[in-house]
């Protein structure tokens, strides 16, 4: 594969472009260090032409959010007949939609927080039993996720430009995340935000959270967490690496699946590299394993 031309595609219009840039940089260094012919290309509408012009054989998709994670870029790459990492068109599109994802995994025995869709107009204190979590149906990186505990919190509710919101029962519990690589559960990590809330701030600010891997939960719970993540990964038809977010309620002795991320962050301090490290896979090796899941002859 070292004779192939690899492009890491990053950026895009999503609120997560900055995270994507960091992922791209880390992946670039890893692949370069392993001796691959690799370059970074920032996403733009010219992307098909750029990829063609540069005779790219494989795309390492380092984008997050719109276009890169939702199946759009994947569709372009299918048309151009260029191999790419991570999930394909359909799995990417479904995973971006939290409601569709939940409906699908629920059929396979995965436990969920109860919830339903509200339109912007219906999202009123008198219609909702608190506490709840309000999320845009499709978005990532906790931009737009709001926890409402009291009626007063409604005053601070700043909704994104979407029209429909998923309103879920607020589950008090511990935050777990599970990495799946090549259809196999890699491990479960626990995230302990120092503020108590796992928001954008504590996700991307250095030192704002503590990470414990393997998650110190009962073995039975650990195994169910792996099972939920593998079920979501395989039932959606995901490829390469994914990361599923799950809440563990000790009080109810239950897990609640939240979402599957088809493009988990891949900076050296991201969750998936931490889980891989616990399994003895270093960052470079992990990036290479993901590269190998692109459909190309070696
Ligand atoms: N039903 C819920 N109960 C309690 N906390 C939740 C719930 N849903 C989401 N959260 C919190 O919000 C965070 C972000 O939610 P998530 O569904 O993973 O969306 P995203 O990561 O795409 O923003 C979670 O990691 C969790 O800390
Ligand atoms: Mg999440």
Short mmCIF file of C-alpha atoms in Angstrom, two decimals, residues 23-283:
data_model
loop_
_atom_site.label_atom_id
_atom_site.label_comp_id
_atom_site.label_asym_id
_atom_site.label_seq_id
_atom_site.Cartn_x
_atom_site.Cartn_y
_atom_site.Cartn_z
CA UNK A 23 -7.37 14.74 13.74
CA UNK A 24 -5.95 15.25 10.25
CA UNK A 25 -2.66 16.59 11.57
CA UNK A 26 -2.20 13.66 13.95
CA UNK A 27 -3.10 11.12 11.26
CA UNK A 28 -0.78 12.83 8.77
CA UNK A 29 2.17 12.57 11.15
CA UNK A 30 1.40 8.94 11.87
CA UNK A 31 1.17 7.90 8.21
CA UNK A 32 4.17 9.99 7.19
CA UNK A 33 6.16 8.39 10.00
CA UNK A 34 5.22 4.96 8.68
CA UNK A 35 6.53 5.85 5.23
CA UNK A 36 3.25 6.39 3.36
CA UNK A 37 2.80 8.87 0.52
CA UNK A 38 0.32 11.14 2.18
CA UNK A 39 -0.95 14.70 1.98
CA UNK A 40 -3.67 16.72 3.68
CA UNK A 41 -6.46 18.29 1.62
CA UNK A 42 -8.92 20.73 3.13
CA UNK A 43 -12.49 20.02 2.11
CA UNK A 44 -14.07 22.39 -0.42
CA UNK A 45 -16.56 22.04 -3.26
CA UNK A 46 -13.59 21.44 -5.55
CA UNK A 47 -12.72 18.25 -3.74
CA UNK A 48 -13.60 15.90 -6.65
CA UNK A 49 -11.32 17.84 -8.99
CA UNK A 50 -8.47 18.01 -6.50
CA UNK A 51 -8.60 14.28 -5.82
CA UNK A 52 -8.65 13.52 -9.55
CA UNK A 53 -5.91 15.97 -10.40
CA UNK A 54 -3.61 14.57 -7.73
CA UNK A 55 -4.35 10.96 -8.70
CA UNK A 56 -5.37 10.02 -5.18
CA UNK A 57 -5.89 6.29 -4.61
CA UNK A 58 -7.17 6.30 -1.04
CA UNK A 59 -8.90 8.93 1.08
CA UNK A 60 -8.41 8.87 4.83
CA UNK A 61 -11.58 10.64 5.86
CA UNK A 62 -10.71 12.84 8.84
CA UNK A 63 -13.82 15.01 8.62
CA UNK A 64 -16.45 15.34 11.30
CA UNK A 65 -20.07 16.41 10.91
CA UNK A 66 -21.68 17.67 7.73
CA UNK A 67 -20.49 16.26 4.36
CA UNK A 68 -17.64 14.17 5.76
CA UNK A 69 -19.52 12.14 8.35
CA UNK A 70 -23.01 12.12 6.86
CA UNK A 71 -22.40 10.05 3.71
CA UNK A 72 -22.01 12.95 1.26
CA UNK A 73 -18.25 12.74 0.76
CA UNK A 74 -18.58 8.97 0.75
CA UNK A 75 -21.01 9.28 -2.19
CA UNK A 76 -18.57 11.49 -4.08
CA UNK A 77 -15.78 8.97 -3.49
CA UNK A 78 -17.98 6.09 -4.67
CA UNK A 79 -18.64 8.00 -7.89
CA UNK A 80 -14.95 8.75 -8.34
CA UNK A 81 -14.12 5.11 -7.54
CA UNK A 82 -11.66 6.11 -4.82
CA UNK A 83 -11.24 3.87 -1.76
CA UNK A 84 -11.87 5.46 1.61
CA UNK A 85 -11.68 4.76 5.31
CA UNK A 86 -14.60 4.62 7.76
CA UNK A 87 -18.25 3.84 7.04
CA UNK A 88 -19.98 3.95 3.67
CA UNK A 89 -22.84 6.11 2.40
CA UNK A 90 -25.81 4.46 4.11
CA UNK A 91 -24.27 3.68 7.50
CA UNK A 92 -22.84 7.20 7.72
CA UNK A 93 -26.16 8.82 6.87
CA UNK A 94 -28.12 6.70 9.35
CA UNK A 95 -25.60 7.18 12.19
CA UNK A 96 -25.83 10.97 11.76
CA UNK A 97 -29.50 10.75 12.61
CA UNK A 98 -29.91 9.95 16.28
CA UNK A 99 -33.59 9.02 15.94
CA UNK A 100 -33.11 6.53 13.08
CA UNK A 101 -30.11 5.03 14.85
CA UNK A 102 -32.06 4.53 18.05
CA UNK A 103 -34.98 2.92 16.25
CA UNK A 104 -32.65 0.51 14.53
CA UNK A 105 -30.64 -0.57 17.56
CA UNK A 106 -33.71 -0.84 19.78
CA UNK A 107 -34.97 -3.65 17.55
CA UNK A 108 -31.84 -5.56 18.44
CA UNK A 109 -32.31 -5.35 22.19
CA UNK A 110 -30.26 -2.23 22.94
CA UNK A 111 -31.68 -0.23 25.86
CA UNK A 112 -32.37 3.49 25.34
CA UNK A 113 -33.48 6.53 27.31
CA UNK A 114 -37.10 7.14 26.46
CA UNK A 115 -37.64 10.11 24.23
CA UNK A 116 -39.55 11.65 21.36
CA UNK A 117 -39.30 14.36 18.75
CA UNK A 118 -40.53 17.89 19.41
CA UNK A 119 -40.78 20.69 16.91
CA UNK A 120 -39.34 24.06 17.85
CA UNK A 121 -42.87 25.38 18.60
CA UNK A 122 -43.77 22.47 20.90
CA UNK A 123 -40.65 22.74 23.01
CA UNK A 124 -42.36 24.50 25.92
CA UNK A 125 -42.11 23.98 29.70
CA UNK A 126 -45.78 22.94 29.97
CA UNK A 127 -45.28 20.11 27.44
CA UNK A 128 -42.26 18.52 29.06
CA UNK A 129 -41.57 16.60 32.24
CA UNK A 130 -38.15 17.57 33.58
CA UNK A 131 -35.29 16.72 33.72
CA UNK A 132 -34.64 16.13 30.02
CA UNK A 133 -31.90 16.40 27.46
CA UNK A 134 -32.65 18.29 24.25
CA UNK A 135 -30.60 17.46 21.17
CA UNK A 136 -30.74 18.29 17.51
CA UNK A 137 -31.69 15.14 15.58
CA UNK A 138 -28.45 15.30 13.64
CA UNK A 139 -25.29 17.02 14.87
CA UNK A 140 -22.21 15.97 16.71
CA UNK A 141 -19.70 16.98 19.38
CA UNK A 142 -22.27 18.15 21.96
CA UNK A 143 -22.80 21.40 20.07
CA UNK A 144 -26.49 21.86 20.63
CA UNK A 145 -27.08 19.30 23.40
CA UNK A 146 -28.85 21.05 26.29
CA UNK A 147 -29.77 19.62 29.67
CA UNK A 148 -32.93 21.08 31.21
CA UNK A 149 -33.30 20.43 34.91
CA UNK A 150 -35.51 23.28 36.05
CA UNK A 151 -38.11 25.50 34.41
CA UNK A 152 -35.62 28.33 34.66
CA UNK A 153 -33.28 26.47 32.31
CA UNK A 154 -35.77 27.06 29.50
CA UNK A 155 -34.81 30.73 29.54
CA UNK A 156 -31.27 29.86 28.54
CA UNK A 157 -32.35 27.41 25.87
CA UNK A 158 -30.61 28.51 22.70
CA UNK A 159 -31.59 26.16 19.94
CA UNK A 160 -29.57 25.50 16.81
CA UNK A 161 -31.07 26.33 13.43
CA UNK A 162 -32.72 22.92 13.17
CA UNK A 163 -36.46 22.50 13.43
CA UNK A 164 -36.82 19.16 15.14
CA UNK A 165 -35.33 18.14 18.44
CA UNK A 166 -35.01 14.87 20.24
CA UNK A 167 -36.10 15.26 23.85
CA UNK A 168 -34.85 12.44 26.05
CA UNK A 169 -35.32 11.52 29.67
CA UNK A 170 -32.25 12.71 31.57
CA UNK A 171 -30.36 9.68 32.85
CA UNK A 172 -28.23 10.24 35.89
CA UNK A 173 -25.21 8.07 35.46
CA UNK A 174 -21.63 7.44 34.48
CA UNK A 175 -20.35 8.23 31.02
CA UNK A 176 -18.93 5.35 28.99
CA UNK A 177 -17.63 5.19 25.47
CA UNK A 178 -16.90 2.03 23.49
CA UNK A 179 -14.59 1.69 20.50
CA UNK A 180 -15.29 -0.89 17.80
CA UNK A 181 -12.69 -1.68 15.16
CA UNK A 182 -13.37 -4.05 12.30
CA UNK A 183 -16.59 -5.32 13.93
CA UNK A 184 -14.87 -6.16 17.20
CA UNK A 185 -15.21 -4.39 20.53
CA UNK A 186 -11.87 -2.82 21.38
CA UNK A 187 -12.69 -1.67 24.90
CA UNK A 188 -14.73 0.58 27.16
CA UNK A 189 -13.48 3.87 28.60
CA UNK A 190 -15.07 5.91 31.38
CA UNK A 191 -15.04 9.69 31.15
CA UNK A 192 -15.29 11.63 34.38
CA UNK A 193 -15.79 15.31 33.61
CA UNK A 194 -14.45 17.45 36.41
CA UNK A 195 -17.42 19.84 36.03
CA UNK A 196 -19.93 17.00 36.25
CA UNK A 197 -21.33 17.72 32.77
CA UNK A 198 -19.87 16.17 29.66
CA UNK A 199 -20.26 19.10 27.29
CA UNK A 200 -18.24 20.55 24.43
CA UNK A 201 -16.02 22.37 26.90
CA UNK A 202 -15.00 19.34 28.95
CA UNK A 203 -14.68 17.21 25.81
CA UNK A 204 -12.15 19.41 24.11
CA UNK A 205 -10.44 21.28 26.92
CA UNK A 206 -7.24 19.65 28.07
CA UNK A 207 -7.41 18.42 31.63
CA UNK A 208 -11.17 18.99 31.96
CA UNK A 209 -11.92 15.27 32.21
CA UNK A 210 -10.41 12.17 33.71
CA UNK A 211 -10.32 9.01 31.60
CA UNK A 212 -10.25 5.51 32.98
CA UNK A 213 -9.65 2.56 30.69
CA UNK A 214 -10.77 -0.15 31.05
CA UNK A 215 -13.86 1.41 32.64
CA UNK A 216 -14.08 0.23 36.27
CA UNK A 217 -17.61 -1.18 36.04
CA UNK A 218 -18.86 -4.70 36.83
CA UNK A 219 -17.79 -7.24 34.22
CA UNK A 220 -21.37 -7.92 33.20
CA UNK A 221 -21.94 -4.22 32.52
CA UNK A 222 -18.64 -3.99 30.61
CA UNK A 223 -19.69 -6.83 28.36
CA UNK A 224 -23.14 -5.40 27.71
CA UNK A 225 -21.52 -2.07 26.78
CA UNK A 226 -19.30 -3.87 24.25
CA UNK A 227 -22.32 -5.78 22.97
CA UNK A 228 -24.38 -2.59 22.47
CA UNK A 229 -21.56 -0.90 20.55
CA UNK A 230 -20.88 -3.94 18.36
CA UNK A 231 -24.64 -4.31 17.71
CA UNK A 232 -24.91 -0.66 16.65
CA UNK A 233 -21.78 -0.93 14.49
CA UNK A 234 -22.84 -4.10 12.70
CA UNK A 235 -26.57 -3.40 12.42
CA UNK A 236 -25.92 -0.03 10.79
CA UNK A 237 -23.30 -1.66 8.57
CA UNK A 238 -20.44 0.53 9.76
CA UNK A 239 -16.88 0.00 8.64
CA UNK A 240 -13.48 0.68 10.13
CA UNK A 241 -13.67 2.34 13.51
CA UNK A 242 -16.68 3.67 15.43
CA UNK A 243 -17.27 4.89 18.98
CA UNK A 244 -20.55 4.53 20.82
CA UNK A 245 -21.57 6.73 23.74
CA UNK A 246 -23.42 5.00 26.56
CA UNK A 247 -24.62 6.07 30.02
CA UNK A 248 -24.39 3.66 32.93
CA UNK A 249 -26.94 4.14 35.69
CA UNK A 250 -25.63 2.38 38.78
CA UNK A 251 -28.89 2.99 40.57
CA UNK A 252 -30.94 1.18 37.92
CA UNK A 253 -28.08 -1.22 37.06
CA UNK A 254 -28.71 -0.44 33.41
CA UNK A 255 -26.97 0.90 30.35
CA UNK A 256 -28.50 3.51 28.05
CA UNK A 257 -27.16 3.72 24.51
CA UNK A 258 -26.91 7.33 23.28
CA UNK A 259 -25.33 7.37 19.84
CA UNK A 260 -22.74 5.91 17.53
CA UNK A 261 -20.02 8.13 16.08
CA UNK A 262 -18.72 6.94 12.71
CA UNK A 263 -15.90 9.50 12.80
CA UNK A 264 -14.58 9.54 16.33
CA UNK A 265 -11.84 12.07 17.00
CA UNK A 266 -8.35 10.78 16.32
CA UNK A 267 -6.05 13.29 17.93
CA UNK A 268 -3.51 11.60 20.16
CA UNK A 269 -5.59 12.54 23.21
CA UNK A 270 -8.92 11.33 21.78
CA UNK A 271 -10.90 8.46 23.29
CA UNK A 272 -10.35 5.80 20.62
CA UNK A 273 -6.54 6.11 20.75
CA UNK A 274 -6.76 5.85 24.56
CA UNK A 275 -8.81 2.65 24.32
CA UNK A 276 -6.45 1.24 21.68
CA UNK A 277 -3.44 2.04 23.89
CA UNK A 278 -4.94 -0.01 26.69
CA UNK A 279 -5.16 -2.90 24.20
CA UNK A 280 -1.48 -2.43 23.34
CA UNK A 281 -2.09 -0.69 20.00
CA UNK A 282 -0.15 2.55 19.68
CA UNK A 283 -1.40 5.57 17.74
#
